[in-house]
């Protein structure tokens, strides 16, 4: 591959990866954040104590977490087709990516929310704040640094998953590396692709750390 | 102002934290609940604003029965009951002003009014210059002042305090206690505080209840308890060897500390006064003392009668 071809291939692949990761991240937050909140509030003695609900949610999340991503991806192909009308391409890849990341992110949200001092929640209750207000104005704001850290880890994981999703037709950097490096023995392309991935992950992790630190007032 | 009737609290694990408590706190007084760790003090306090649901019994605050209220009414009632906490329980994500504004938001106070009220409250607790600072940058005493400002935001008639000074050093403790006393006097605020430090009771409380194993062992106005023979409070404030050795007399005096009673005994009744032990304490600024003596001489009985006449509490050990 010529230098010029390589650059344009890299740009295109990076764009595809970005597309997959951005969309699946947005959807993961959309579903995973409320799920994580519920995992905390539905436990016995929680804000909306409902142990049976907690048991079901916990089980669902655990199943989702224990499924290897590659298996999940294949297993939900019919669902992916139902939602997007296709099983290949970046848009189709967003479905398994989101499904794989939601339980992961939800657990991280749960952990972050558990870091909020019980006494602070109690103080809010003593003040006469309602449950919605306590979630929106106490639990979530108080755990913002933890949530940002969790989101960073999730995005990095999604970049990894997206490489896998790409390999079965989603495109992106992972796909590029596999196609050239593995199937055509073009080691240079593979190495460059890997370097690009490493740089992206580094940048995102550092950015996430920085934001988390900036938002922490502890 | 606060009335607890036959209150019981049994936790799910079977622990009987409160075992039949009746307690009345009068309007405008500072009421201290003393007791050792595990006595059930926190549970008792948390039952007052129903953070903890009593297993049985009733809770009345400011004439309103709380135990029967629905969720929304209970929230409204809680807005009128302030609470401060041992570890301050401030929102670390908000500034000092933001913390004080929180209860006002919960009560639906409009933004403009909120700002004015927050400024007023910070002024009241002496933190006007810290409005924009985050709690992490404050000292323990300052944090508790923020806690107090937040608790007062809803103009409560009652303030509950769970070991509010236990995490503070002695000097800071004193300044927080002085602030509570001032609020009590200036705003007519009724304060129910729990503590395991006798010192807190001595400095600011009008009344006290001594709690042990979920029960109230003794309760009343401190001045009344001091005048009651055998009161546990007196023994705890003025520790003397117990039981008193046979033949000794224990004299408790409040306010009469400047009268030369002992020297009068020697002069008038020709007795020998042998002082075995004693101590003098300030209770809310007034001197109160307890003295253990042995009286020898023919006039001993008359001497005791004389001491009693002067209004001192006399306990003779058989
Ligand atoms: N949530 C709970 N579940 C079960 N038992 C509890 C709970 N909270 C307190 N207890 C138990 O109830 C008893 C009274 O506890 P409480 O916290 O009211 O005591 P306390 O007088 O405030 O003690 P301390 O001075 O240590 O704060 C203790 O035996 C404690 O272990
Ligand atoms: Mg306690």
Short mmCIF file of C-alpha atoms in Angstrom, two decimals, chain B residues 13-293:
data_model
loop_
_atom_site.label_atom_id
_atom_site.label_comp_id
_atom_site.label_asym_id
_atom_site.label_seq_id
_atom_site.Cartn_x
_atom_site.Cartn_y
_atom_site.Cartn_z
CA UNK B 13 -31.60 -8.22 63.11
CA UNK B 14 -33.50 -8.35 66.41
CA UNK B 15 -31.54 -5.62 68.22
CA UNK B 16 -33.85 -3.70 70.54
CA UNK B 17 -32.38 -0.22 70.10
CA UNK B 18 -35.18 1.68 71.84
CA UNK B 19 -37.11 -0.11 74.50
CA UNK B 20 -40.10 1.96 75.57
CA UNK B 21 -39.07 5.59 75.73
CA UNK B 22 -41.23 8.51 76.81
CA UNK B 23 -39.62 11.88 76.32
CA UNK B 24 -40.84 15.44 76.27
CA UNK B 25 -38.80 18.41 75.10
CA UNK B 26 -40.26 21.79 76.01
CA UNK B 27 -40.33 24.72 73.62
CA UNK B 28 -37.16 26.79 73.64
CA UNK B 29 -35.02 24.44 75.69
CA UNK B 30 -31.81 22.65 74.93
CA UNK B 31 -32.30 19.02 75.76
CA UNK B 32 -29.34 16.69 75.92
CA UNK B 33 -29.48 12.92 75.68
CA UNK B 34 -26.45 11.34 77.28
CA UNK B 35 -25.42 7.75 76.98
CA UNK B 36 -22.67 5.36 76.14
CA UNK B 37 -21.98 3.96 72.72
CA UNK B 38 -24.76 1.64 71.64
CA UNK B 39 -27.27 3.04 74.13
CA UNK B 40 -29.62 3.90 71.28
CA UNK B 41 -29.12 7.66 71.16
CA UNK B 42 -28.75 7.97 67.40
CA UNK B 43 -31.69 5.68 66.84
CA UNK B 44 -33.78 7.80 69.18
CA UNK B 45 -32.86 11.01 67.38
CA UNK B 46 -33.44 9.49 63.96
CA UNK B 47 -36.90 8.43 65.08
CA UNK B 48 -37.79 12.07 65.72
CA UNK B 49 -37.71 12.96 62.02
CA UNK B 50 -38.61 9.43 61.04
CA UNK B 51 -35.34 8.67 59.28
CA UNK B 52 -35.90 5.53 61.27
CA UNK B 53 -39.43 4.14 61.47
CA UNK B 54 -40.29 3.30 65.07
CA UNK B 55 -41.56 -0.22 65.58
CA UNK B 56 -44.26 1.20 67.85
CA UNK B 57 -45.07 4.36 69.73
CA UNK B 58 -45.72 7.88 68.52
CA UNK B 59 -43.65 10.88 67.58
CA UNK B 60 -45.03 14.40 67.84
CA UNK B 61 -43.13 17.49 66.77
CA UNK B 62 -44.57 20.98 67.13
CA UNK B 63 -48.01 19.56 67.78
CA UNK B 64 -48.00 17.40 64.66
CA UNK B 65 -48.12 13.65 64.82
CA UNK B 66 -45.46 12.46 62.36
CA UNK B 67 -45.81 8.72 62.39
CA UNK B 68 -49.09 8.80 60.46
CA UNK B 69 -48.01 11.19 57.70
CA UNK B 70 -47.81 10.22 54.06
CA UNK B 71 -44.65 10.65 52.04
CA UNK B 72 -45.33 14.20 50.82
CA UNK B 73 -46.56 15.47 54.19
CA UNK B 74 -43.60 13.91 55.92
CA UNK B 75 -41.27 15.71 53.52
CA UNK B 76 -42.95 19.00 54.37
CA UNK B 77 -42.73 18.29 58.09
CA UNK B 78 -39.04 17.45 57.77
CA UNK B 79 -38.39 20.79 56.14
CA UNK B 80 -39.36 22.31 59.47
CA UNK B 81 -37.01 20.10 61.49
CA UNK B 82 -33.34 20.95 61.19
CA UNK B 83 -30.66 18.33 61.66
CA UNK B 84 -26.89 18.49 62.04
CA UNK B 85 -24.54 15.57 61.83
CA UNK B 86 -21.34 14.33 63.42
CA UNK B 87 -19.53 14.16 60.07
CA UNK B 88 -21.28 17.25 58.69
CA UNK B 89 -22.80 15.42 55.69
CA UNK B 90 -22.23 18.31 53.29
CA UNK B 91 -22.43 17.97 49.51
CA UNK B 92 -18.83 17.98 48.33
CA UNK B 93 -19.90 18.88 44.79
CA UNK B 94 -21.48 22.14 45.92
CA UNK B 95 -20.07 25.32 47.34
CA UNK B 96 -20.92 26.50 50.83
CA UNK B 97 -23.69 28.68 49.42
CA UNK B 98 -24.93 25.77 47.29
CA UNK B 99 -25.14 23.55 50.35
CA UNK B 100 -27.14 26.09 52.30
CA UNK B 101 -29.41 26.62 49.29
CA UNK B 102 -30.20 22.91 48.98
CA UNK B 103 -33.05 22.76 51.51
CA UNK B 104 -34.49 25.97 50.03
CA UNK B 105 -34.55 24.32 46.60
CA UNK B 106 -36.23 21.29 48.08
CA UNK B 107 -38.83 23.56 49.66
CA UNK B 108 -39.47 25.29 46.35
CA UNK B 109 -38.21 28.74 47.37
CA UNK B 110 -37.72 30.96 44.27
CA UNK B 111 -34.14 31.60 43.17
CA UNK B 112 -33.97 35.30 44.03
CA UNK B 113 -35.33 34.74 47.51
CA UNK B 114 -32.91 31.84 47.97
CA UNK B 115 -29.84 33.96 47.36
CA UNK B 116 -30.91 36.51 49.94
CA UNK B 117 -31.74 33.86 52.51
CA UNK B 118 -28.43 32.05 51.95
CA UNK B 119 -26.51 35.28 52.51
CA UNK B 120 -28.47 35.93 55.68
CA UNK B 121 -27.81 32.40 57.01
CA UNK B 122 -24.09 32.53 56.25
CA UNK B 123 -23.95 35.86 58.04
CA UNK B 124 -25.70 34.28 61.03
CA UNK B 125 -23.10 31.54 61.39
CA UNK B 126 -20.17 33.81 60.60
CA UNK B 127 -19.22 32.41 57.19
CA UNK B 128 -20.26 35.22 54.89
CA UNK B 129 -16.81 35.26 53.29
CA UNK B 130 -16.83 31.54 52.46
CA UNK B 131 -19.92 31.43 50.24
CA UNK B 132 -18.08 30.38 47.09
CA UNK B 133 -15.73 27.86 48.68
CA UNK B 134 -16.14 24.08 48.52
CA UNK B 135 -16.48 22.23 51.85
CA UNK B 136 -13.19 20.37 51.30
CA UNK B 137 -11.39 23.67 51.87
CA UNK B 138 -13.01 24.30 55.25
CA UNK B 139 -11.97 23.32 58.76
CA UNK B 140 -14.17 20.98 60.78
CA UNK B 141 -15.66 23.85 62.75
CA UNK B 142 -16.44 25.78 59.59
CA UNK B 143 -18.04 22.71 58.04
CA UNK B 144 -20.29 22.34 61.03
CA UNK B 145 -21.26 26.00 60.74
CA UNK B 146 -22.30 25.32 57.17
CA UNK B 147 -24.25 22.34 58.48
CA UNK B 148 -25.98 24.58 60.99
CA UNK B 149 -26.79 27.23 58.37
CA UNK B 150 -28.23 24.51 56.13
CA UNK B 151 -30.28 23.11 59.01
CA UNK B 152 -31.74 26.54 59.76
CA UNK B 153 -32.65 27.35 56.15
CA UNK B 154 -36.25 26.24 56.48
CA UNK B 155 -36.74 28.29 59.66
CA UNK B 156 -37.23 25.16 61.74
CA UNK B 157 -38.73 25.22 65.19
CA UNK B 158 -36.60 22.27 66.19
CA UNK B 159 -32.95 21.40 65.65
CA UNK B 160 -31.72 17.84 66.04
CA UNK B 161 -28.03 17.30 66.62
CA UNK B 162 -26.31 13.92 66.47
CA UNK B 163 -22.91 14.29 68.12
CA UNK B 164 -22.37 17.53 66.23
CA UNK B 165 -19.15 18.32 68.07
CA UNK B 166 -17.66 14.85 68.48
CA UNK B 167 -15.36 15.24 65.49
CA UNK B 168 -14.07 18.64 66.65
CA UNK B 169 -11.23 19.75 68.92
CA UNK B 170 -12.09 21.27 72.33
CA UNK B 171 -11.79 24.93 71.30
CA UNK B 172 -13.88 24.43 68.16
CA UNK B 173 -16.39 22.39 70.14
CA UNK B 174 -16.76 25.31 72.51
CA UNK B 175 -17.38 27.78 69.69
CA UNK B 176 -20.00 25.53 68.08
CA UNK B 177 -21.72 25.05 71.43
CA UNK B 178 -21.70 28.81 71.94
CA UNK B 179 -23.28 29.25 68.51
CA UNK B 180 -26.01 26.71 69.33
CA UNK B 181 -26.71 28.46 72.61
CA UNK B 182 -26.94 31.81 70.82
CA UNK B 183 -29.36 30.43 68.23
CA UNK B 184 -31.39 28.92 71.04
CA UNK B 185 -31.61 32.28 72.75
CA UNK B 186 -32.02 34.56 69.73
CA UNK B 187 -34.32 32.43 67.59
CA UNK B 188 -36.07 30.56 70.38
CA UNK B 189 -34.87 27.39 68.70
CA UNK B 190 -35.62 24.16 70.54
CA UNK B 191 -32.60 21.87 70.38
CA UNK B 192 -32.50 18.14 70.97
CA UNK B 193 -28.92 16.99 70.99
CA UNK B 194 -27.33 13.68 71.70
CA UNK B 195 -23.85 13.28 72.96
CA UNK B 196 -21.64 11.00 74.96
CA UNK B 197 -19.76 13.96 76.42
CA UNK B 198 -20.86 15.25 79.79
CA UNK B 199 -19.03 18.42 78.90
CA UNK B 200 -21.62 19.28 76.22
CA UNK B 201 -24.45 18.81 78.69
CA UNK B 202 -22.73 20.96 81.29
CA UNK B 203 -22.09 23.79 78.86
CA UNK B 204 -25.42 24.31 77.19
CA UNK B 205 -28.21 21.96 78.21
CA UNK B 206 -31.25 22.97 80.24
CA UNK B 207 -32.53 19.42 80.50
CA UNK B 208 -30.99 16.04 80.17
CA UNK B 209 -31.95 12.42 79.76
CA UNK B 210 -29.55 9.65 80.56
CA UNK B 211 -29.97 6.70 78.28
CA UNK B 212 -28.72 3.17 78.63
CA UNK B 213 -29.61 0.01 76.74
CA UNK B 214 -32.52 1.61 74.93
CA UNK B 215 -34.14 3.02 78.04
CA UNK B 216 -34.16 6.39 79.71
CA UNK B 217 -32.75 6.00 83.19
CA UNK B 218 -33.29 9.54 84.35
CA UNK B 219 -34.63 12.71 82.77
CA UNK B 220 -35.45 16.22 83.84
CA UNK B 221 -34.24 19.78 84.12
CA UNK B 222 -30.67 19.83 85.24
CA UNK B 223 -31.38 22.24 88.11
CA UNK B 224 -34.09 19.86 89.39
CA UNK B 225 -31.89 16.81 89.06
CA UNK B 226 -29.09 18.50 90.97
CA UNK B 227 -31.54 19.04 93.81
CA UNK B 228 -32.73 15.43 93.75
CA UNK B 229 -31.09 12.98 96.17
CA UNK B 230 -29.37 10.08 94.48
CA UNK B 231 -29.61 11.56 90.98
CA UNK B 232 -27.33 9.78 88.55
CA UNK B 233 -26.57 12.99 86.71
CA UNK B 234 -25.09 14.56 89.84
CA UNK B 235 -22.93 11.52 90.43
CA UNK B 236 -21.71 11.61 86.84
CA UNK B 237 -20.93 15.29 86.81
CA UNK B 238 -19.14 15.15 90.15
CA UNK B 239 -17.46 11.81 90.39
CA UNK B 240 -16.80 10.86 94.01
CA UNK B 241 -16.07 7.35 95.27
CA UNK B 242 -19.34 5.41 95.24
CA UNK B 243 -20.97 4.19 97.34
CA UNK B 244 -20.20 6.86 99.91
CA UNK B 245 -18.43 5.39 102.97
CA UNK B 246 -20.67 4.99 106.01
CA UNK B 247 -20.91 8.07 108.17
CA UNK B 248 -19.96 10.51 105.44
CA UNK B 249 -22.13 13.36 104.24
CA UNK B 250 -22.34 14.48 100.64
CA UNK B 251 -23.42 18.07 100.10
CA UNK B 252 -24.47 19.41 96.72
CA UNK B 253 -24.79 23.13 96.32
CA UNK B 254 -25.93 25.23 93.40
CA UNK B 255 -25.59 28.97 93.43
CA UNK B 256 -24.74 29.14 97.13
CA UNK B 257 -21.08 28.61 96.38
CA UNK B 258 -20.14 32.05 97.61
CA UNK B 259 -21.67 31.54 101.06
CA UNK B 260 -19.12 30.47 103.65
CA UNK B 261 -21.28 27.56 104.83
CA UNK B 262 -18.49 25.28 106.01
CA UNK B 263 -16.74 27.82 108.13
CA UNK B 264 -20.12 28.78 109.61
CA UNK B 265 -20.58 25.14 110.70
CA UNK B 266 -17.31 25.13 112.53
CA UNK B 267 -18.06 28.39 114.27
CA UNK B 268 -21.73 27.89 115.13
CA UNK B 269 -21.93 24.20 115.98
CA UNK B 270 -18.51 23.40 117.27
CA UNK B 271 -17.97 20.51 114.87
CA UNK B 272 -14.89 19.31 113.03
CA UNK B 273 -15.35 19.34 109.29
CA UNK B 274 -13.16 16.87 107.47
CA UNK B 275 -13.25 17.30 103.70
CA UNK B 276 -12.83 13.96 101.93
CA UNK B 277 -13.37 15.03 98.36
CA UNK B 278 -15.30 17.26 96.08
CA UNK B 279 -15.41 19.32 92.97
CA UNK B 280 -16.83 22.50 91.58
CA UNK B 281 -18.29 22.78 88.10
CA UNK B 282 -19.88 25.46 86.01
CA UNK B 283 -23.29 24.46 84.72
CA UNK B 284 -24.30 26.93 82.04
CA UNK B 285 -22.05 29.46 83.72
CA UNK B 286 -23.38 29.02 87.26
CA UNK B 287 -21.15 27.35 89.83
CA UNK B 288 -22.38 24.05 91.22
CA UNK B 289 -20.39 21.89 93.56
CA UNK B 290 -20.41 18.66 95.42
CA UNK B 291 -18.49 18.01 98.58
CA UNK B 292 -17.99 14.86 100.62
CA UNK B 293 -17.31 15.56 104.28
#
